[in-house]
PDB file of N, CA and C in Angstrom:
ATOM      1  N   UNK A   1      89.727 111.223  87.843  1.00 97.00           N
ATOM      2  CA  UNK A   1      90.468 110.254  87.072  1.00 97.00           C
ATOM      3  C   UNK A   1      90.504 108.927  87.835  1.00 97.00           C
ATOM      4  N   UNK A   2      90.050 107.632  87.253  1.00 98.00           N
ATOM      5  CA  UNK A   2      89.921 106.664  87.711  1.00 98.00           C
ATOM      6  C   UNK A   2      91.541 106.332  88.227  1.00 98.00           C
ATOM      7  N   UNK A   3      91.569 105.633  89.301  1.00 98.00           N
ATOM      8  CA  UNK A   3      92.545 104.980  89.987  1.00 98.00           C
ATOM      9  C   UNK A   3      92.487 103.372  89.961  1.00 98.00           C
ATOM     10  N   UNK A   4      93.909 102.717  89.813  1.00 98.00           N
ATOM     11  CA  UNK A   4      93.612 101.294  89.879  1.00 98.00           C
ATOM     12  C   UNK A   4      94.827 100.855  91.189  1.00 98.00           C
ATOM     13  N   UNK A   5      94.691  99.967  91.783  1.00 98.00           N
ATOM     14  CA  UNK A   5      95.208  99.797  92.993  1.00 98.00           C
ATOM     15  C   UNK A   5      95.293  98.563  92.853  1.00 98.00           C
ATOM     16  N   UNK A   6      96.512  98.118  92.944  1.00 98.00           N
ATOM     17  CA  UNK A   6      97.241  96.825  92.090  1.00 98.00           C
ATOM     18  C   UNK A   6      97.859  96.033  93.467  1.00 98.00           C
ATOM     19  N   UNK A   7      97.446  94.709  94.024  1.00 98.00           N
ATOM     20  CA  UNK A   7      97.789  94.145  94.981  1.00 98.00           C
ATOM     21  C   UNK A   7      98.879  92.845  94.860  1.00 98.00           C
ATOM     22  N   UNK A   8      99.910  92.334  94.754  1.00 98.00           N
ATOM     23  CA  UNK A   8     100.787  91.300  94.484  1.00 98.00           C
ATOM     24  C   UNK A   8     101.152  90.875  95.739  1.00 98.00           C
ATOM     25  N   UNK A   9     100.819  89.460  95.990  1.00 98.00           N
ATOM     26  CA  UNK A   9     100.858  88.738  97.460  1.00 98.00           C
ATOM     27  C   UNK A   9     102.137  87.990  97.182  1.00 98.00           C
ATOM     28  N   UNK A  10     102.571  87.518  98.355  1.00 98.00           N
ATOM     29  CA  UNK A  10     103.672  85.639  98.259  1.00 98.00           C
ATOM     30  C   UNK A  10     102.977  85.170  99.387  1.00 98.00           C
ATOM     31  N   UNK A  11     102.958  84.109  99.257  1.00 98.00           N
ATOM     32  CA  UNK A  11     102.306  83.836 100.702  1.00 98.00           C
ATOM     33  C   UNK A  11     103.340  82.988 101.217  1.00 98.00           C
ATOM     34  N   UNK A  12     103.603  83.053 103.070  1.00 98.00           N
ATOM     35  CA  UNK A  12     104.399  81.638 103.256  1.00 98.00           C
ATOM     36  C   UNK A  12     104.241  80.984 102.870  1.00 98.00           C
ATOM     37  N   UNK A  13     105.309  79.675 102.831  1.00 96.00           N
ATOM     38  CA  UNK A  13     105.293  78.138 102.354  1.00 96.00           C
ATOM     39  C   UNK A  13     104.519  77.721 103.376  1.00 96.00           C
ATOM     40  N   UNK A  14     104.338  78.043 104.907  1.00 97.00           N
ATOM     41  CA  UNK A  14     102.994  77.417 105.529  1.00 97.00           C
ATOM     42  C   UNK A  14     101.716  77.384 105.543  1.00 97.00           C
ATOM     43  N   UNK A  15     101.696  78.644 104.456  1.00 97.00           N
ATOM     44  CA  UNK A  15     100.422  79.105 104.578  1.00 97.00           C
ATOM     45  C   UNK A  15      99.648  77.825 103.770  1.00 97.00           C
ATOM     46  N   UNK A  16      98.676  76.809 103.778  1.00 97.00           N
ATOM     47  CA  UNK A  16      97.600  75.948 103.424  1.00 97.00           C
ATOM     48  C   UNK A  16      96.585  76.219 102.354  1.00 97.00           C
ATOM     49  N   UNK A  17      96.679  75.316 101.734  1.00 96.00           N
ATOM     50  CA  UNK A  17      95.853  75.700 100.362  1.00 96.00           C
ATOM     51  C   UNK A  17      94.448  76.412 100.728  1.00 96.00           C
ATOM     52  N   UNK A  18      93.777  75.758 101.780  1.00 97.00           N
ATOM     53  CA  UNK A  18      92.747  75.948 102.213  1.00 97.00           C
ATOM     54  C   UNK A  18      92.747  77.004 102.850  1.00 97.00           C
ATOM     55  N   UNK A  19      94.056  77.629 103.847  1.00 97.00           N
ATOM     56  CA  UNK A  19      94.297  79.247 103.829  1.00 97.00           C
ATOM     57  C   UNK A  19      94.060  80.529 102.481  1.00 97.00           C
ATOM     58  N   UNK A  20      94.572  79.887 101.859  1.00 97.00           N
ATOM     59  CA  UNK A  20      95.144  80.927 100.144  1.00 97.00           C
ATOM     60  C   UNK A  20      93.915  81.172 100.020  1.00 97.00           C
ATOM     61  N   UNK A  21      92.734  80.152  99.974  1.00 97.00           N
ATOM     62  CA  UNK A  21      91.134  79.956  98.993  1.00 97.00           C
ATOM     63  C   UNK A  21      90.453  80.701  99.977  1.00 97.00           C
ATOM     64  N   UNK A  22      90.681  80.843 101.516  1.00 98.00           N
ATOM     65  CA  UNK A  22      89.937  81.420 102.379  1.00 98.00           C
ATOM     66  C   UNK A  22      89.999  83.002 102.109  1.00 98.00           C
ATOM     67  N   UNK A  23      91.378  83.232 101.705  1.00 98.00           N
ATOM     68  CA  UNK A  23      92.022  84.786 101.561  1.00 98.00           C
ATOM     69  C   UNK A  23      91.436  85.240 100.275  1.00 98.00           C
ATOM     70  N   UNK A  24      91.803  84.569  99.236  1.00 98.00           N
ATOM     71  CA  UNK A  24      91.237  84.580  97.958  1.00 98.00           C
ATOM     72  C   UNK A  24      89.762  85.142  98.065  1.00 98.00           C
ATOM     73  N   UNK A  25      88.968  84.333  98.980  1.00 98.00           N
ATOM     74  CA  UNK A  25      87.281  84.883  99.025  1.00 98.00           C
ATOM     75  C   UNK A  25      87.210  85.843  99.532  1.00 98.00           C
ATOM     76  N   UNK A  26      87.401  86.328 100.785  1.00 98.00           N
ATOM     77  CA  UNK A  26      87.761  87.337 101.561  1.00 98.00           C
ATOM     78  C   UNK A  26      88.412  88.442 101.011  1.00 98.00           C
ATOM     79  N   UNK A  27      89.349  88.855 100.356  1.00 98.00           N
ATOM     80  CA  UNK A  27      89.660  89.784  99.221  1.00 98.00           C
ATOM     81  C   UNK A  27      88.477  90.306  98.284  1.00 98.00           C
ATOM     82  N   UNK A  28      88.340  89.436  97.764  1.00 98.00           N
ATOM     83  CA  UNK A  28      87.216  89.453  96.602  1.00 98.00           C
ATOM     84  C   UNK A  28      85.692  90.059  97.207  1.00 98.00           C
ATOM     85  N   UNK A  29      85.162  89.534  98.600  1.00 98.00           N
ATOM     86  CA  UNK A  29      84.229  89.735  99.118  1.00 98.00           C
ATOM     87  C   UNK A  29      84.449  91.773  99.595  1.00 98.00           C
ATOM     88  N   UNK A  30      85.478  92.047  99.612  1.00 98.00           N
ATOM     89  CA  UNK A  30      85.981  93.448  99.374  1.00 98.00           C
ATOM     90  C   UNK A  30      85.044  94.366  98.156  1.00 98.00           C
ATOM     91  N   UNK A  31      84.876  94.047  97.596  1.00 97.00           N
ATOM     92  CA  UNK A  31      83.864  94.857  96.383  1.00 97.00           C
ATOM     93  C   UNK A  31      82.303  94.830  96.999  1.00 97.00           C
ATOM     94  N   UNK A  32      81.868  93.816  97.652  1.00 98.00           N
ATOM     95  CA  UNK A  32      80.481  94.114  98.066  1.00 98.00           C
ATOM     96  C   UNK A  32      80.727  94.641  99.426  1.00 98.00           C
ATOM     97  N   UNK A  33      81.416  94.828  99.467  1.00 98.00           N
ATOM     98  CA  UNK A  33      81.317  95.712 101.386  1.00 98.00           C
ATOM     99  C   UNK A  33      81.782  96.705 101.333  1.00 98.00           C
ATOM    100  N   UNK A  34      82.843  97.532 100.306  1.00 98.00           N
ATOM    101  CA  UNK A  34      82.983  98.878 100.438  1.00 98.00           C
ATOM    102  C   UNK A  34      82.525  99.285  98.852  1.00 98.00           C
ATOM    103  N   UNK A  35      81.664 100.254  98.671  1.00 98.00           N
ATOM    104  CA  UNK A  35      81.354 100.958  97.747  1.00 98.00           C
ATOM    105  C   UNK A  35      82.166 101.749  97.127  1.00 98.00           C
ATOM    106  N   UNK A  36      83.431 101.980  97.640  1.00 98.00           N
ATOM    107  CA  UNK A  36      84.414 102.838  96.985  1.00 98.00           C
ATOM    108  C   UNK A  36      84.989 102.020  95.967  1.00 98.00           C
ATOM    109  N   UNK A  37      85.288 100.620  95.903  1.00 98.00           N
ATOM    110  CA  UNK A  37      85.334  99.806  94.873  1.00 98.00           C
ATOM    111  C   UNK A  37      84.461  99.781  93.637  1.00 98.00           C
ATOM    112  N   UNK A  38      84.964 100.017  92.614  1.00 98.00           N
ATOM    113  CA  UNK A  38      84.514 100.058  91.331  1.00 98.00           C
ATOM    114  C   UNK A  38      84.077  98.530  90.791  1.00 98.00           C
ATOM    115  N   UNK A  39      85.298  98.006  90.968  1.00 98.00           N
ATOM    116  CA  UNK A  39      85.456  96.747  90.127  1.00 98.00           C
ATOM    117  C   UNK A  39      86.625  96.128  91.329  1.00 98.00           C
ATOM    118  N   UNK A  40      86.733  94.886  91.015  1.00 98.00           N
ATOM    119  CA  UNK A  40      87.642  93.911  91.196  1.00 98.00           C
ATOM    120  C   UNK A  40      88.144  92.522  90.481  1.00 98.00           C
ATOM    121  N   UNK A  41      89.691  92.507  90.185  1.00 98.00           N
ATOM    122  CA  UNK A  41      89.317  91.495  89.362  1.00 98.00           C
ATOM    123  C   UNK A  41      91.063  90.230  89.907  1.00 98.00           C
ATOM    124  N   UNK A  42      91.037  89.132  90.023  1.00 98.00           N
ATOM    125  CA  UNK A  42      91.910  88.937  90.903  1.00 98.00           C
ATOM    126  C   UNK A  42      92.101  87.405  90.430  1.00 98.00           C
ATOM    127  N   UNK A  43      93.535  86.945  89.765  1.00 98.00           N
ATOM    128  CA  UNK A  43      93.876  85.475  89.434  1.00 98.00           C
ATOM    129  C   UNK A  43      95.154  85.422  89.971  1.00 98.00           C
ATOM    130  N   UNK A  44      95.343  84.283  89.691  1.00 98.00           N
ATOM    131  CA  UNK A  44      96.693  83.493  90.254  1.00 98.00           C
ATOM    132  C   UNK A  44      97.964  83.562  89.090  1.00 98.00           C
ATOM    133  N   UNK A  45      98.969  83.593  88.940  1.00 98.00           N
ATOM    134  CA  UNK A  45     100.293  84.132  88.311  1.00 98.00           C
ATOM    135  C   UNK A  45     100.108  82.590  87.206  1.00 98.00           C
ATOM    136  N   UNK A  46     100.208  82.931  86.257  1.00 97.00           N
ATOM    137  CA  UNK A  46     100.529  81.803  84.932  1.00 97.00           C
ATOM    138  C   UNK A  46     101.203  82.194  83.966  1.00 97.00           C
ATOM    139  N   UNK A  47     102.418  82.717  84.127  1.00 97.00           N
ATOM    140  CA  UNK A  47     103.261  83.829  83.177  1.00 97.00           C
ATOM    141  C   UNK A  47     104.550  82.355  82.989  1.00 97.00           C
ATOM    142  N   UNK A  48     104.803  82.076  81.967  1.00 98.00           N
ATOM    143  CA  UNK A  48     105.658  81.214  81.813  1.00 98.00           C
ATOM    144  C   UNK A  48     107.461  82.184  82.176  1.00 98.00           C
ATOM    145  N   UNK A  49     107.183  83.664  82.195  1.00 97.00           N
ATOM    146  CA  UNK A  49     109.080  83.781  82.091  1.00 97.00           C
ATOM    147  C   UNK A  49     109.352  83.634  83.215  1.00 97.00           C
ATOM    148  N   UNK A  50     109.122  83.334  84.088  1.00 97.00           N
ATOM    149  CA  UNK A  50     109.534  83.001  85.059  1.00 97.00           C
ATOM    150  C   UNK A  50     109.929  84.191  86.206  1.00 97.00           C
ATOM    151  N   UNK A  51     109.021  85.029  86.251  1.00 98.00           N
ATOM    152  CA  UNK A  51     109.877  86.369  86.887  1.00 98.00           C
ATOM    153  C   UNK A  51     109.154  86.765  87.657  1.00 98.00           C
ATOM    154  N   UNK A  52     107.841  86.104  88.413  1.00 98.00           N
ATOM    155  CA  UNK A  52     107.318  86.536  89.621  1.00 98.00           C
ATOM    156  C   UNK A  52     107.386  86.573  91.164  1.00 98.00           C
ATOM    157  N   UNK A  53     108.895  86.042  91.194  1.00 97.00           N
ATOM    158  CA  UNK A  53     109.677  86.041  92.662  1.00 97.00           C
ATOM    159  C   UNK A  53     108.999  85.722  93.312  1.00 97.00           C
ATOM    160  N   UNK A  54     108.047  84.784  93.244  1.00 97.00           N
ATOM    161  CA  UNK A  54     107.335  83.883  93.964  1.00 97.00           C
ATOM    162  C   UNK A  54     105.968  84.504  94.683  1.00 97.00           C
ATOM    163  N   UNK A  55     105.667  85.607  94.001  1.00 98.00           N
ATOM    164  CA  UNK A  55     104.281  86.767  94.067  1.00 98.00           C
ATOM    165  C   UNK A  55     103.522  85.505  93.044  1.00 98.00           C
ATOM    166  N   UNK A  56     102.238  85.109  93.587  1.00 98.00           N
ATOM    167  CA  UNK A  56     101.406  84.377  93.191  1.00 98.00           C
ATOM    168  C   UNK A  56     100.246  84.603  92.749  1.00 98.00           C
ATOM    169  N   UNK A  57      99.695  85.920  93.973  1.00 98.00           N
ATOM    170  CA  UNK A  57      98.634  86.077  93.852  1.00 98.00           C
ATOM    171  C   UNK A  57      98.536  87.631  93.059  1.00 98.00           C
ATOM    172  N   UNK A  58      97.503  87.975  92.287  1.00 98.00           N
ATOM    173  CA  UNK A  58      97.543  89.607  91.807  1.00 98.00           C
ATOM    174  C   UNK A  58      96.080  90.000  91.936  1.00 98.00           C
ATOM    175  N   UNK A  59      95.678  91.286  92.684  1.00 98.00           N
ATOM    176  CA  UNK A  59      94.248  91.777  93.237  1.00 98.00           C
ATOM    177  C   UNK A  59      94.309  93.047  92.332  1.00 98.00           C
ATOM    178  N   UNK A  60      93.271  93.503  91.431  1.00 98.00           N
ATOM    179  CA  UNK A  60      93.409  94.940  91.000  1.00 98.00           C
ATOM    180  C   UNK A  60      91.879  95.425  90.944  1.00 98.00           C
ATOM    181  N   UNK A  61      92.336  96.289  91.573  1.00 98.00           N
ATOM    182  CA  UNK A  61      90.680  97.082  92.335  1.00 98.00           C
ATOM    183  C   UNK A  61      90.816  98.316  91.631  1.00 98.00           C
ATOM    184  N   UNK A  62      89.720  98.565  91.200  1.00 98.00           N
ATOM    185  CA  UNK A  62      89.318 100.497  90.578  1.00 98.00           C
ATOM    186  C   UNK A  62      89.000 101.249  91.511  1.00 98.00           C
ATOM    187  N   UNK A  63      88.891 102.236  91.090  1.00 98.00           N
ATOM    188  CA  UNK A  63      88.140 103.219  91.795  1.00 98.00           C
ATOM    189  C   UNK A  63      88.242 104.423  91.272  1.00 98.00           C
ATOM    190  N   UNK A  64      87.186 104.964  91.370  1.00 98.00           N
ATOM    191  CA  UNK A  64      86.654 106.577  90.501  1.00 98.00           C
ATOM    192  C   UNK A  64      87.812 107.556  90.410  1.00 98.00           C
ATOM    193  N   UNK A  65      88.521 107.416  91.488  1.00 98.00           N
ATOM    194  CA  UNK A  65      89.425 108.786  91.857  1.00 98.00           C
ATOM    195  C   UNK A  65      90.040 108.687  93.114  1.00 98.00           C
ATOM    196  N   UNK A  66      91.011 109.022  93.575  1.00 98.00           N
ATOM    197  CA  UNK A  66      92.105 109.315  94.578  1.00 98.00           C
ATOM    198  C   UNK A  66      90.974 109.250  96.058  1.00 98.00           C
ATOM    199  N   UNK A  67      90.038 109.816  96.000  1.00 98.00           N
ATOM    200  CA  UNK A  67      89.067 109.955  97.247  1.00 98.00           C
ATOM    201  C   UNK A  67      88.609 109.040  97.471  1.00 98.00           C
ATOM    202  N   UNK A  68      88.092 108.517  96.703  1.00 98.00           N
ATOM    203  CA  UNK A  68      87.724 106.774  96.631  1.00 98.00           C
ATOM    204  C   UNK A  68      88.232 106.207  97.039  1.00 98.00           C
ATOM    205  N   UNK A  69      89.793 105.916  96.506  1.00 98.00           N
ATOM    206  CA  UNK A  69      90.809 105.309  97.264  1.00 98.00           C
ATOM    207  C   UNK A  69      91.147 105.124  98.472  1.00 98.00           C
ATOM    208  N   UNK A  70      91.056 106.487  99.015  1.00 98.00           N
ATOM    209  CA  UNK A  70      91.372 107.075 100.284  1.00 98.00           C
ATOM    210  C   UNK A  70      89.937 107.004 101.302  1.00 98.00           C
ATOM    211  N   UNK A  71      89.027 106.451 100.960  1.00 98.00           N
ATOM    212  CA  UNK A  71      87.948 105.603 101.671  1.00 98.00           C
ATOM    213  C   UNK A  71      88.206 104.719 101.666  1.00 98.00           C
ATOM    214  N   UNK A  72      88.393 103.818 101.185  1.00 98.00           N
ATOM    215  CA  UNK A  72      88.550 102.279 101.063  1.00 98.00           C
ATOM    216  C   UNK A  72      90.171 102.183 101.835  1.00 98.00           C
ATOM    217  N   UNK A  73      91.120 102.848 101.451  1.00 98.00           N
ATOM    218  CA  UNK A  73      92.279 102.398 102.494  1.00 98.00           C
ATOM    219  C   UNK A  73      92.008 102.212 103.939  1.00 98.00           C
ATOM    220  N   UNK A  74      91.598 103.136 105.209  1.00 98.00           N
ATOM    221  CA  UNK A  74      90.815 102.740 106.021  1.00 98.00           C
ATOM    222  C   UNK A  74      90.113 102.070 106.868  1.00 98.00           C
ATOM    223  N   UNK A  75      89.095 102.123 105.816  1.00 98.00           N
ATOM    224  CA  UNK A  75      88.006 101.592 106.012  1.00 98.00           C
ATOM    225  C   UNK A  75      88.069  99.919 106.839  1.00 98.00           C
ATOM    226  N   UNK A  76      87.063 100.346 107.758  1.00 98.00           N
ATOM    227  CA  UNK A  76      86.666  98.568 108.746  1.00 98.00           C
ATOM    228  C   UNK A  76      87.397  97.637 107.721  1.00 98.00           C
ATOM    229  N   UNK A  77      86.236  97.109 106.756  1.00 98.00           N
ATOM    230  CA  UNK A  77      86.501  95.954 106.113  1.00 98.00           C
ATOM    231  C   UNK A  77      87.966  95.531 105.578  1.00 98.00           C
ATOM    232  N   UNK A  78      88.544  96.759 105.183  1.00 98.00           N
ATOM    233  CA  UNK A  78      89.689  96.275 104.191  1.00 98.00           C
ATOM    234  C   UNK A  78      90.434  96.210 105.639  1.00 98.00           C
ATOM    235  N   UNK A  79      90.683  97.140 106.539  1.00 98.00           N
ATOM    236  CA  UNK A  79      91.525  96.881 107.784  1.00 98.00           C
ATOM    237  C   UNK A  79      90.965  95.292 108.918  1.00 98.00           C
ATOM    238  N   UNK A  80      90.095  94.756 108.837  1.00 98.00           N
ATOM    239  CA  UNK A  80      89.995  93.253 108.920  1.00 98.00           C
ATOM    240  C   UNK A  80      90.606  92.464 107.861  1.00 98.00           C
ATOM    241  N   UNK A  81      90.608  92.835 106.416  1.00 98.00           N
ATOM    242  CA  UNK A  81      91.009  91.855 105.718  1.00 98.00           C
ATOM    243  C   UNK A  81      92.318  91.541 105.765  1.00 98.00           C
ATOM    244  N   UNK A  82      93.157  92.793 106.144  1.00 98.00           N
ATOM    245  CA  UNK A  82      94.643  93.094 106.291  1.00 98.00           C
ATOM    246  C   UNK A  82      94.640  92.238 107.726  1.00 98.00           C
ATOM    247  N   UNK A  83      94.026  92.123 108.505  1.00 98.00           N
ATOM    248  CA  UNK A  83      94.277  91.510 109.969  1.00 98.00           C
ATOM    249  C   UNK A  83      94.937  90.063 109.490  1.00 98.00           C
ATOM    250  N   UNK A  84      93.750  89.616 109.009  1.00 98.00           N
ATOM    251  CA  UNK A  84      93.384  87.945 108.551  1.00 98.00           C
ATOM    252  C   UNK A  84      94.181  87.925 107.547  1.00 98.00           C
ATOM    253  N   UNK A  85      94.864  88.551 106.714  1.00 98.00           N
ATOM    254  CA  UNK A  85      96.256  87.697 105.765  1.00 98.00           C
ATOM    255  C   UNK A  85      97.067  88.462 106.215  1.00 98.00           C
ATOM    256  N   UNK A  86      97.601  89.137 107.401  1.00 97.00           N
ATOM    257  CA  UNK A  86      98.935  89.513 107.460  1.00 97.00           C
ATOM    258  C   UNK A  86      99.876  87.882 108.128  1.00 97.00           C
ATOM    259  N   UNK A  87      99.160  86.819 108.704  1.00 97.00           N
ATOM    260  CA  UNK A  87      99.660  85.954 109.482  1.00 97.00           C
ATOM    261  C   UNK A  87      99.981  85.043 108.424  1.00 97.00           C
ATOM    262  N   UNK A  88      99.566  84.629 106.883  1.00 98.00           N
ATOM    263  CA  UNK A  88      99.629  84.036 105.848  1.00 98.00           C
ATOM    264  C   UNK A  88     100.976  84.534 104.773  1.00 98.00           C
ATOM    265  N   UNK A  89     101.253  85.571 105.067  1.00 97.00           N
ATOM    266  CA  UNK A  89     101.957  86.695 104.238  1.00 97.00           C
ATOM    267  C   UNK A  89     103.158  86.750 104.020  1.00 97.00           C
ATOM    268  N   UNK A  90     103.984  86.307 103.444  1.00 98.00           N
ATOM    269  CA  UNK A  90     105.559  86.740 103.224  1.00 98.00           C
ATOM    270  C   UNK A  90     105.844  87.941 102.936  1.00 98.00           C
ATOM    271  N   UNK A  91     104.863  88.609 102.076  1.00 98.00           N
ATOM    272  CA  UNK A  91     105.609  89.755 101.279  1.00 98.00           C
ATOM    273  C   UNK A  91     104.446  90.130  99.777  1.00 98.00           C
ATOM    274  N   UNK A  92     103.625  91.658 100.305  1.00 98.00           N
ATOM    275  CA  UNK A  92     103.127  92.204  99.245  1.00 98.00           C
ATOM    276  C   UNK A  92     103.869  93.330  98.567  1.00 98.00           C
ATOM    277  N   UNK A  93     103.146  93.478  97.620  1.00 98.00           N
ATOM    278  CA  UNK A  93     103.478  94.567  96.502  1.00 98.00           C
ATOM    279  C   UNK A  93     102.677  95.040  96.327  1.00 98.00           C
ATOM    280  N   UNK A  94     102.605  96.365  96.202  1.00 98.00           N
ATOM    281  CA  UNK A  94     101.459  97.186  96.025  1.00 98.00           C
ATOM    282  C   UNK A  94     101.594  98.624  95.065  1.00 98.00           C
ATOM    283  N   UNK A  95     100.938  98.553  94.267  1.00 98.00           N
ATOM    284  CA  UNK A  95     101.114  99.608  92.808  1.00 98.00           C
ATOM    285  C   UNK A  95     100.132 100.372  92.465  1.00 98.00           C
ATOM    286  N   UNK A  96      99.779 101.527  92.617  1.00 98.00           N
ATOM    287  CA  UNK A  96      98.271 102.569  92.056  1.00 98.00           C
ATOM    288  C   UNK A  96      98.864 103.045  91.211  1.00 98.00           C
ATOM    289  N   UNK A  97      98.232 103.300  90.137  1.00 98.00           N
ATOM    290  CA  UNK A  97      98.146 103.959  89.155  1.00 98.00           C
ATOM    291  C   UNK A  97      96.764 104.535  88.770  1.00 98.00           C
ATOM    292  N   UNK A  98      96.931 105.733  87.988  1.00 98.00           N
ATOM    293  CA  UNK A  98      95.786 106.849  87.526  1.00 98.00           C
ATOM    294  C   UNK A  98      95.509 106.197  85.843  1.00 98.00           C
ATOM    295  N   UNK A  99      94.295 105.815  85.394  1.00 95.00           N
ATOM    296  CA  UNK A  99      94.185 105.469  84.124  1.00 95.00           C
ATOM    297  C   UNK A  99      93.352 106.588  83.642  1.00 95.00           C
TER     298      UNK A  99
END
């Protein structure tokens, strides 16, 4: 059963635009370096009610099944990517669900 793995960022107020766009690529560059990724698909918050407590960013990655998952948690790449935005980071959210 496919798995989706739902990422919701805030980033500090220090963090630099030119930080966010660096993270932004770097996330995204996540689908060609681990194969346990299905898909990825990842925009910026434009919800007019006003209720994203200042979570900006939203990452939602597939994957085939729970094992999948559990490669890619891990794994080199995603544990560099976690290196390089934990210093940018106020506060994620993080949600899997089975579709």
């Amino acid at each position: 059963m496919p798995i989706r793995h739902l990422v919701l960022l805030r980033f500090k107020d220090a963090a630099t635009a030119e930080q966010r766009q660096h993270l932004e690529q770097e996330f995204s560059a996540l689908q060609s370096k681990i194969s346990a990724v299905q898909s990825l698909e990842w925009g910026t918050n434009n919800s007019p009610e006003g209720l994203a407590k200042g979570f900006t960013h939203c990452f939602n990655l597939t994957f085939a099944d729970e094992a999948a998952r559990a490669r890619y948690l891990p794994h080199p790449a995603h544990l560099a990517f976690v290196d390089i935005l934990k210093p940018a980071l106020d506060d994620v959210l993080v949600l899997d669900y089975a579709v």
